[in-house]
Amino acid sequence: MSKYMGLDQAMMERYAPRPGRKALLPELSEQAKVALMCRMLFREGWNEHIAGHITYRLANGNILTNPWELAWDELTASDIVTLDHQGNVIEGEWNVTPAIGLHIQLHALRPDTNVVIHNHAHWSGIWANMQRVPPVYDQTGAHCGVDLPLYDEYAGTFENEATSLSAAEALGDSKWALLANHGALVVGKDLRQAHLRVITLEWRCKRAYEVELAGGGVPLDDAVVEKIGITDANGFPFCWEAMARRELRADPSIIE
């Protein structure tokens, strides 16, 4: 399944490689997928030193996450920590930041959400700090639709349980959010879907910032965004694998 991670059966059959073609990816452990996701998103600008967490809830209820002590661009599969549903470390050699509470609360509030990603990202962070929602200017920025809530009741870091719970509740059923004067938050049913949402958010924010610096432009109408966007139930076919291969070419030890 790893070579078509997250694709439904119909799409797998439609887009299966022809006989004799190589697999898109080697077989990957769940820990390797999380490590690859960290590397991939680091490259997208989700790279604020050692800040940020990716949590990935498994079918048994346990949660995989990156450790506090390591930056996203140095992680390997063996570094990934396993938590129980309350956020206690049950396997791994590292620690997790107390800010993991935001993720644990979101997993509890949203049964549909198996992946939660938070960081103080580059381009989305600019718009969060401006407390503005970036317009959509192109097809890539439209991949995941128009709605992008701005949570503007920042009252401190997410080590505080009440603060993180209010942010989790404010997200409602949204797929992502800008956290004013803080960063960005993305959720998804699986890694593929969450990956598309992160890269779409960063692209949308980057292009909007560049257009604004150039003197402005004409955003796409909401109806056009909905028409040309990708239905992201299964993410962007083959994009996750392509970005994973890029990281594996640079450092094959990620999956060890």
mmCIF file of C-alpha atoms in Angstrom:
data_model
loop_
_atom_site.group_PDB
_atom_site.id
_atom_site.type_symbol
_atom_site.label_atom_id
_atom_site.label_comp_id
_atom_site.label_asym_id
_atom_site.label_seq_id
_atom_site.Cartn_x
_atom_site.Cartn_y
_atom_site.Cartn_z
ATOM 1 C CA MET A 1 0.000 0.000 0.000
ATOM 2 C CA SER A 2 2.859 2.431 0.640
ATOM 3 C CA LYS A 3 3.473 3.042 -3.037
ATOM 4 C CA TYR A 4 -0.109 4.347 -3.386
ATOM 5 C CA MET A 5 -0.472 5.649 0.162
ATOM 6 C CA GLY A 6 -3.969 6.954 0.842
ATOM 7 C CA LEU A 7 -5.389 6.476 -2.661
ATOM 8 C CA ASP A 8 -8.746 4.728 -2.864
ATOM 9 C CA GLN A 9 -9.105 1.438 -4.763
ATOM 10 C CA ALA A 10 -10.637 2.972 -7.892
ATOM 11 C CA MET A 11 -7.832 5.501 -8.237
ATOM 12 C CA MET A 12 -5.195 2.835 -7.568
ATOM 13 C CA GLU A 13 -6.596 0.729 -10.396
ATOM 14 C CA ARG A 14 -6.927 3.676 -12.778
ATOM 15 C CA TYR A 15 -3.401 4.943 -12.230
ATOM 16 C CA ALA A 16 -1.520 1.710 -11.503
ATOM 17 C CA PRO A 17 1.856 1.562 -13.297
ATOM 18 C CA ARG A 18 2.012 -0.603 -16.366
ATOM 19 C CA PRO A 19 3.639 -4.050 -16.043
ATOM 20 C CA GLY A 20 7.377 -3.845 -15.552
ATOM 21 C CA ARG A 21 7.333 -0.340 -14.105
ATOM 22 C CA LYS A 22 9.117 0.274 -10.820
ATOM 23 C CA ALA A 23 7.266 0.914 -7.577
ATOM 24 C CA LEU A 24 6.844 4.600 -6.798
ATOM 25 C CA LEU A 25 8.362 4.107 -3.356
ATOM 26 C CA PRO A 26 9.921 1.266 -1.378
ATOM 27 C CA GLU A 27 7.861 -0.309 1.370
ATOM 28 C CA LEU A 28 7.700 2.156 4.240
ATOM 29 C CA SER A 29 6.975 1.764 7.927
ATOM 30 C CA GLU A 30 4.494 4.176 9.477
ATOM 31 C CA GLN A 31 7.425 5.814 11.304
ATOM 32 C CA ALA A 32 9.263 6.275 8.007
ATOM 33 C CA LYS A 33 6.236 8.013 6.502
ATOM 34 C CA VAL A 34 6.173 10.515 9.369
ATOM 35 C CA ALA A 35 9.910 11.144 9.094
ATOM 36 C CA LEU A 36 9.542 11.706 5.350
ATOM 37 C CA MET A 37 6.646 14.079 5.976
ATOM 38 C CA CYS A 38 8.833 16.128 8.335
ATOM 39 C CA ARG A 39 11.586 16.372 5.731
ATOM 40 C CA MET A 40 9.135 17.233 2.947
ATOM 41 C CA LEU A 41 7.407 19.989 4.891
ATOM 42 C CA PHE A 42 10.703 21.414 6.142
ATOM 43 C CA ARG A 43 11.556 22.004 2.503
ATOM 44 C CA GLU A 44 8.220 23.809 2.042
ATOM 45 C CA GLY A 45 9.089 26.363 4.725
ATOM 46 C CA TRP A 46 7.693 24.675 7.820
ATOM 47 C CA ASN A 47 11.124 24.967 9.355
ATOM 48 C CA GLU A 48 11.168 27.211 12.402
ATOM 49 C CA HIS A 49 14.186 25.647 14.150
ATOM 50 C CA ILE A 50 12.914 22.848 16.452
ATOM 51 C CA ALA A 51 9.357 24.206 16.647
ATOM 52 C CA GLY A 52 6.293 22.367 15.431
ATOM 53 C CA HIS A 53 4.812 18.907 15.517
ATOM 54 C CA ILE A 54 3.258 16.410 13.168
ATOM 55 C CA THR A 55 0.982 13.867 14.828
ATOM 56 C CA TYR A 56 -0.331 10.816 12.986
ATOM 57 C CA ARG A 57 -2.964 8.654 14.671
ATOM 58 C CA LEU A 58 -2.763 4.967 13.821
ATOM 59 C CA ALA A 59 -5.657 2.524 13.564
ATOM 60 C CA ASN A 60 -4.937 1.213 17.076
ATOM 61 C CA GLY A 61 -5.307 4.695 18.580
ATOM 62 C CA ASN A 62 -1.602 5.263 19.205
ATOM 63 C CA ILE A 63 -0.101 8.463 17.829
ATOM 64 C CA LEU A 64 3.241 8.887 16.068
ATOM 65 C CA THR A 65 5.033 12.215 16.338
ATOM 66 C CA ASN A 66 8.363 13.916 15.865
ATOM 67 C CA PRO A 67 10.418 14.523 19.029
ATOM 68 C CA TRP A 68 11.008 17.904 20.618
ATOM 69 C CA GLU A 69 14.823 17.774 20.552
ATOM 70 C CA LEU A 70 15.338 17.302 16.810
ATOM 71 C CA ALA A 71 14.759 19.592 13.833
ATOM 72 C CA TRP A 72 12.486 18.365 11.071
ATOM 73 C CA ASP A 73 15.318 18.121 8.546
ATOM 74 C CA GLU A 74 17.401 15.666 10.605
ATOM 75 C CA LEU A 75 14.742 13.141 11.588
ATOM 76 C CA THR A 76 14.833 9.476 10.643
ATOM 77 C CA ALA A 77 12.243 6.770 11.184
ATOM 78 C CA SER A 78 13.989 5.531 14.333
ATOM 79 C CA ASP A 79 13.578 8.972 15.945
ATOM 80 C CA ILE A 80 9.782 8.984 15.699
ATOM 81 C CA VAL A 81 8.056 8.737 19.087
ATOM 82 C CA THR A 82 4.894 6.766 19.856
ATOM 83 C CA LEU A 83 2.258 8.248 22.192
ATOM 84 C CA ASP A 84 -0.906 6.874 23.710
ATOM 85 C CA HIS A 85 -4.188 8.701 23.115
ATOM 86 C CA GLN A 86 -3.494 10.964 26.113
ATOM 87 C CA GLY A 87 -0.121 12.076 24.788
ATOM 88 C CA ASN A 88 2.108 9.956 27.030
ATOM 89 C CA VAL A 89 5.301 8.601 25.454
ATOM 90 C CA ILE A 90 5.071 4.825 25.255
ATOM 91 C CA GLU A 91 7.885 4.161 22.797
ATOM 92 C CA GLY A 92 10.930 6.116 21.685
ATOM 93 C CA GLU A 93 14.128 7.666 23.004
ATOM 94 C CA TRP A 94 13.101 11.325 22.887
ATOM 95 C CA ASN A 95 10.631 13.734 24.490
ATOM 96 C CA VAL A 96 7.720 15.759 23.173
ATOM 97 C CA THR A 97 6.981 19.385 23.955
ATOM 98 C CA PRO A 98 4.032 20.208 26.267
ATOM 99 C CA ALA A 99 2.528 22.018 23.258
ATOM 100 C CA ILE A 100 1.575 18.573 21.934
ATOM 101 C CA GLY A 101 -1.640 19.105 23.898
ATOM 102 C CA LEU A 102 -3.150 21.026 20.979
ATOM 103 C CA HIS A 103 -2.723 17.959 18.789
ATOM 104 C CA ILE A 104 -4.090 15.535 21.372
ATOM 105 C CA GLN A 105 -7.156 17.717 21.877
ATOM 106 C CA LEU A 106 -7.767 17.980 18.139
ATOM 107 C CA HIS A 107 -7.515 14.218 17.678
ATOM 108 C CA ALA A 108 -10.068 13.789 20.485
ATOM 109 C CA LEU A 109 -12.447 16.437 19.120
ATOM 110 C CA ARG A 110 -12.197 15.317 15.483
ATOM 111 C CA PRO A 111 -12.569 11.572 14.864
ATOM 112 C CA ASP A 112 -12.054 12.328 11.155
ATOM 113 C CA THR A 113 -8.662 13.879 11.846
ATOM 114 C CA ASN A 114 -5.764 11.433 11.953
ATOM 115 C CA VAL A 115 -3.072 13.980 11.085
ATOM 116 C CA VAL A 116 -2.460 17.327 12.806
ATOM 117 C CA ILE A 117 0.398 19.606 11.735
ATOM 118 C CA HIS A 118 1.448 22.854 13.364
ATOM 119 C CA ASN A 119 4.459 25.091 12.868
ATOM 120 C CA HIS A 120 5.490 28.713 12.573
ATOM 121 C CA ALA A 121 5.758 28.468 8.819
ATOM 122 C CA HIS A 122 7.354 30.980 6.484
ATOM 123 C CA TRP A 123 4.725 32.273 4.056
ATOM 124 C CA SER A 124 1.570 31.397 5.985
ATOM 125 C CA GLY A 125 3.298 32.842 9.053
ATOM 126 C CA ILE A 126 3.604 36.221 7.337
ATOM 127 C CA TRP A 127 -0.150 36.377 6.733
ATOM 128 C CA ALA A 128 -0.852 35.115 10.251
ATOM 129 C CA ASN A 129 1.288 37.929 11.638
ATOM 130 C CA MET A 130 -0.523 40.462 9.441
ATOM 131 C CA GLN A 131 -3.814 38.942 10.648
ATOM 132 C CA ARG A 132 -5.013 38.733 7.060
ATOM 133 C CA VAL A 133 -6.261 35.883 4.905
ATOM 134 C CA PRO A 134 -4.400 35.677 1.563
ATOM 135 C CA PRO A 135 -6.464 35.760 -1.640
ATOM 136 C CA VAL A 136 -6.194 32.919 -4.155
ATOM 137 C CA TYR A 137 -4.471 34.004 -7.347
ATOM 138 C CA ASP A 138 -3.770 30.794 -9.262
ATOM 139 C CA GLN A 139 -4.671 27.162 -9.789
ATOM 140 C CA THR A 140 -2.115 25.769 -7.352
ATOM 141 C CA GLY A 141 -3.317 28.101 -4.623
ATOM 142 C CA ALA A 142 -6.850 26.866 -5.331
ATOM 143 C CA HIS A 143 -6.131 23.168 -4.816
ATOM 144 C CA CYS A 144 -7.952 22.919 -1.482
ATOM 145 C CA GLY A 145 -10.706 25.522 -1.795
ATOM 146 C CA VAL A 146 -11.308 29.039 -0.536
ATOM 147 C CA ASP A 147 -12.226 28.979 3.142
ATOM 148 C CA LEU A 148 -9.287 29.711 5.455
ATOM 149 C CA PRO A 149 -10.240 30.752 8.999
ATOM 150 C CA LEU A 150 -8.069 33.158 10.975
ATOM 151 C CA TYR A 151 -7.982 32.370 14.676
ATOM 152 C CA ASP A 152 -7.277 35.742 16.258
ATOM 153 C CA GLU A 153 -7.533 35.135 19.991
ATOM 154 C CA TYR A 154 -3.883 34.340 20.596
ATOM 155 C CA ALA A 155 -3.348 34.274 24.362
ATOM 156 C CA GLY A 156 0.037 32.637 24.742
ATOM 157 C CA THR A 157 1.885 29.508 23.720
ATOM 158 C CA PHE A 158 0.143 26.163 23.471
ATOM 159 C CA GLU A 159 1.737 24.694 26.595
ATOM 160 C CA ASN A 160 -1.350 26.052 28.375
ATOM 161 C CA GLU A 161 -4.140 23.465 28.186
ATOM 162 C CA ALA A 162 -6.972 26.013 28.202
ATOM 163 C CA THR A 163 -5.326 28.022 25.420
ATOM 164 C CA SER A 164 -4.767 24.990 23.223
ATOM 165 C CA LEU A 165 -8.311 23.712 23.831
ATOM 166 C CA SER A 166 -9.824 27.050 22.798
ATOM 167 C CA ALA A 167 -7.779 26.952 19.584
ATOM 168 C CA ALA A 168 -8.809 23.354 18.912
ATOM 169 C CA GLU A 169 -12.478 24.166 19.449
ATOM 170 C CA ALA A 170 -12.236 27.308 17.300
ATOM 171 C CA LEU A 171 -11.007 25.235 14.351
ATOM 172 C CA GLY A 172 -14.401 23.521 14.235
ATOM 173 C CA ASP A 173 -14.583 21.310 11.149
ATOM 174 C CA SER A 174 -12.096 23.370 9.116
ATOM 175 C CA LYS A 175 -9.209 21.752 7.268
ATOM 176 C CA TRP A 176 -6.669 24.442 8.181
ATOM 177 C CA ALA A 177 -6.299 27.785 9.927
ATOM 178 C CA LEU A 178 -3.997 30.732 10.340
ATOM 179 C CA LEU A 179 -3.153 31.398 13.993
ATOM 180 C CA ALA A 180 -2.770 35.153 14.359
ATOM 181 C CA ASN A 181 0.722 36.231 15.451
ATOM 182 C CA HIS A 182 1.693 32.588 15.756
ATOM 183 C CA GLY A 183 1.689 30.254 12.763
ATOM 184 C CA ALA A 184 -0.421 27.797 10.818
ATOM 185 C CA LEU A 185 -2.393 24.648 11.582
ATOM 186 C CA VAL A 186 -3.414 21.933 9.116
ATOM 187 C CA VAL A 187 -5.393 18.741 9.721
ATOM 188 C CA GLY A 188 -6.251 15.789 7.510
ATOM 189 C CA LYS A 189 -7.580 12.271 7.415
ATOM 190 C CA ASP A 190 -4.192 10.925 6.355
ATOM 191 C CA LEU A 191 -0.684 12.073 5.473
ATOM 192 C CA ARG A 192 -1.404 12.457 1.772
ATOM 193 C CA GLN A 193 -4.358 14.777 2.325
ATOM 194 C CA ALA A 194 -2.563 16.809 4.990
ATOM 195 C CA HIS A 195 0.498 17.156 2.743
ATOM 196 C CA LEU A 196 -1.568 18.612 -0.091
ATOM 197 C CA ARG A 197 -3.190 21.054 2.297
ATOM 198 C CA VAL A 198 0.149 22.247 3.682
ATOM 199 C CA ILE A 199 1.788 22.770 0.301
ATOM 200 C CA THR A 200 -1.348 24.461 -1.064
ATOM 201 C CA LEU A 201 -1.501 26.799 1.935
ATOM 202 C CA GLU A 202 2.152 27.797 1.592
ATOM 203 C CA TRP A 203 1.888 28.294 -2.164
ATOM 204 C CA ARG A 204 -1.263 30.383 -1.777
ATOM 205 C CA CYS A 205 0.407 32.548 0.875
ATOM 206 C CA LYS A 206 3.654 32.920 -1.075
ATOM 207 C CA ARG A 207 1.960 33.885 -4.338
ATOM 208 C CA ALA A 208 -0.380 36.341 -2.597
ATOM 209 C CA TYR A 209 2.543 38.027 -0.867
ATOM 210 C CA GLU A 210 4.508 38.266 -4.117
ATOM 211 C CA VAL A 211 1.503 39.658 -5.990
ATOM 212 C CA GLU A 212 0.972 42.248 -3.282
ATOM 213 C CA LEU A 213 4.645 43.304 -3.440
ATOM 214 C CA ALA A 214 4.340 43.646 -7.215
ATOM 215 C CA GLY A 215 1.478 46.111 -6.812
ATOM 216 C CA GLY A 216 -1.558 43.861 -6.596
ATOM 217 C CA GLY A 217 -3.600 41.628 -8.842
ATOM 218 C CA VAL A 218 -7.065 40.198 -9.401
ATOM 219 C CA PRO A 219 -7.889 37.230 -7.139
ATOM 220 C CA LEU A 220 -9.848 34.311 -8.511
ATOM 221 C CA ASP A 221 -13.570 34.311 -7.810
ATOM 222 C CA ASP A 222 -14.661 31.777 -5.208
ATOM 223 C CA ALA A 223 -16.687 29.894 -7.832
ATOM 224 C CA VAL A 224 -13.612 29.586 -10.053
ATOM 225 C CA VAL A 225 -11.521 28.323 -7.124
ATOM 226 C CA GLU A 226 -14.085 25.627 -6.411
ATOM 227 C CA LYS A 227 -14.181 24.674 -10.097
ATOM 228 C CA ILE A 228 -10.445 24.339 -10.676
ATOM 229 C CA GLY A 229 -9.405 23.052 -7.242
ATOM 230 C CA ILE A 230 -8.471 19.451 -6.622
ATOM 231 C CA THR A 231 -10.968 17.408 -4.646
ATOM 232 C CA ASP A 232 -8.516 16.591 -1.893
ATOM 233 C CA ALA A 233 -10.155 13.509 -0.399
ATOM 234 C CA ASN A 234 -7.160 11.550 -1.673
ATOM 235 C CA GLY A 235 -4.695 14.369 -2.082
ATOM 236 C CA PHE A 236 -2.877 15.063 -5.335
ATOM 237 C CA PRO A 237 -2.140 11.702 -7.041
ATOM 238 C CA PHE A 238 1.577 10.902 -6.973
ATOM 239 C CA CYS A 239 2.643 14.249 -5.487
ATOM 240 C CA TRP A 240 3.342 12.772 -2.034
ATOM 241 C CA GLU A 241 5.455 10.029 -3.581
ATOM 242 C CA ALA A 242 7.390 12.434 -5.798
ATOM 243 C CA MET A 243 8.256 14.669 -2.867
ATOM 244 C CA ALA A 244 9.178 11.621 -0.770
ATOM 245 C CA ARG A 245 11.527 10.372 -3.500
ATOM 246 C CA ARG A 246 13.219 13.761 -3.546
ATOM 247 C CA GLU A 247 14.018 13.412 0.146
ATOM 248 C CA LEU A 248 15.158 9.813 -0.230
ATOM 249 C CA ARG A 249 17.543 10.781 -3.019
ATOM 250 C CA ALA A 250 19.049 13.426 -0.762
ATOM 251 C CA ASP A 251 19.242 11.146 2.291
ATOM 252 C CA PRO A 252 18.349 7.444 1.962
ATOM 253 C CA SER A 253 18.858 6.979 5.712
ATOM 254 C CA ILE A 254 15.544 8.713 6.499
ATOM 255 C CA ILE A 255 13.641 5.434 6.474
ATOM 256 C CA GLU A 256 16.070 3.547 8.710
#
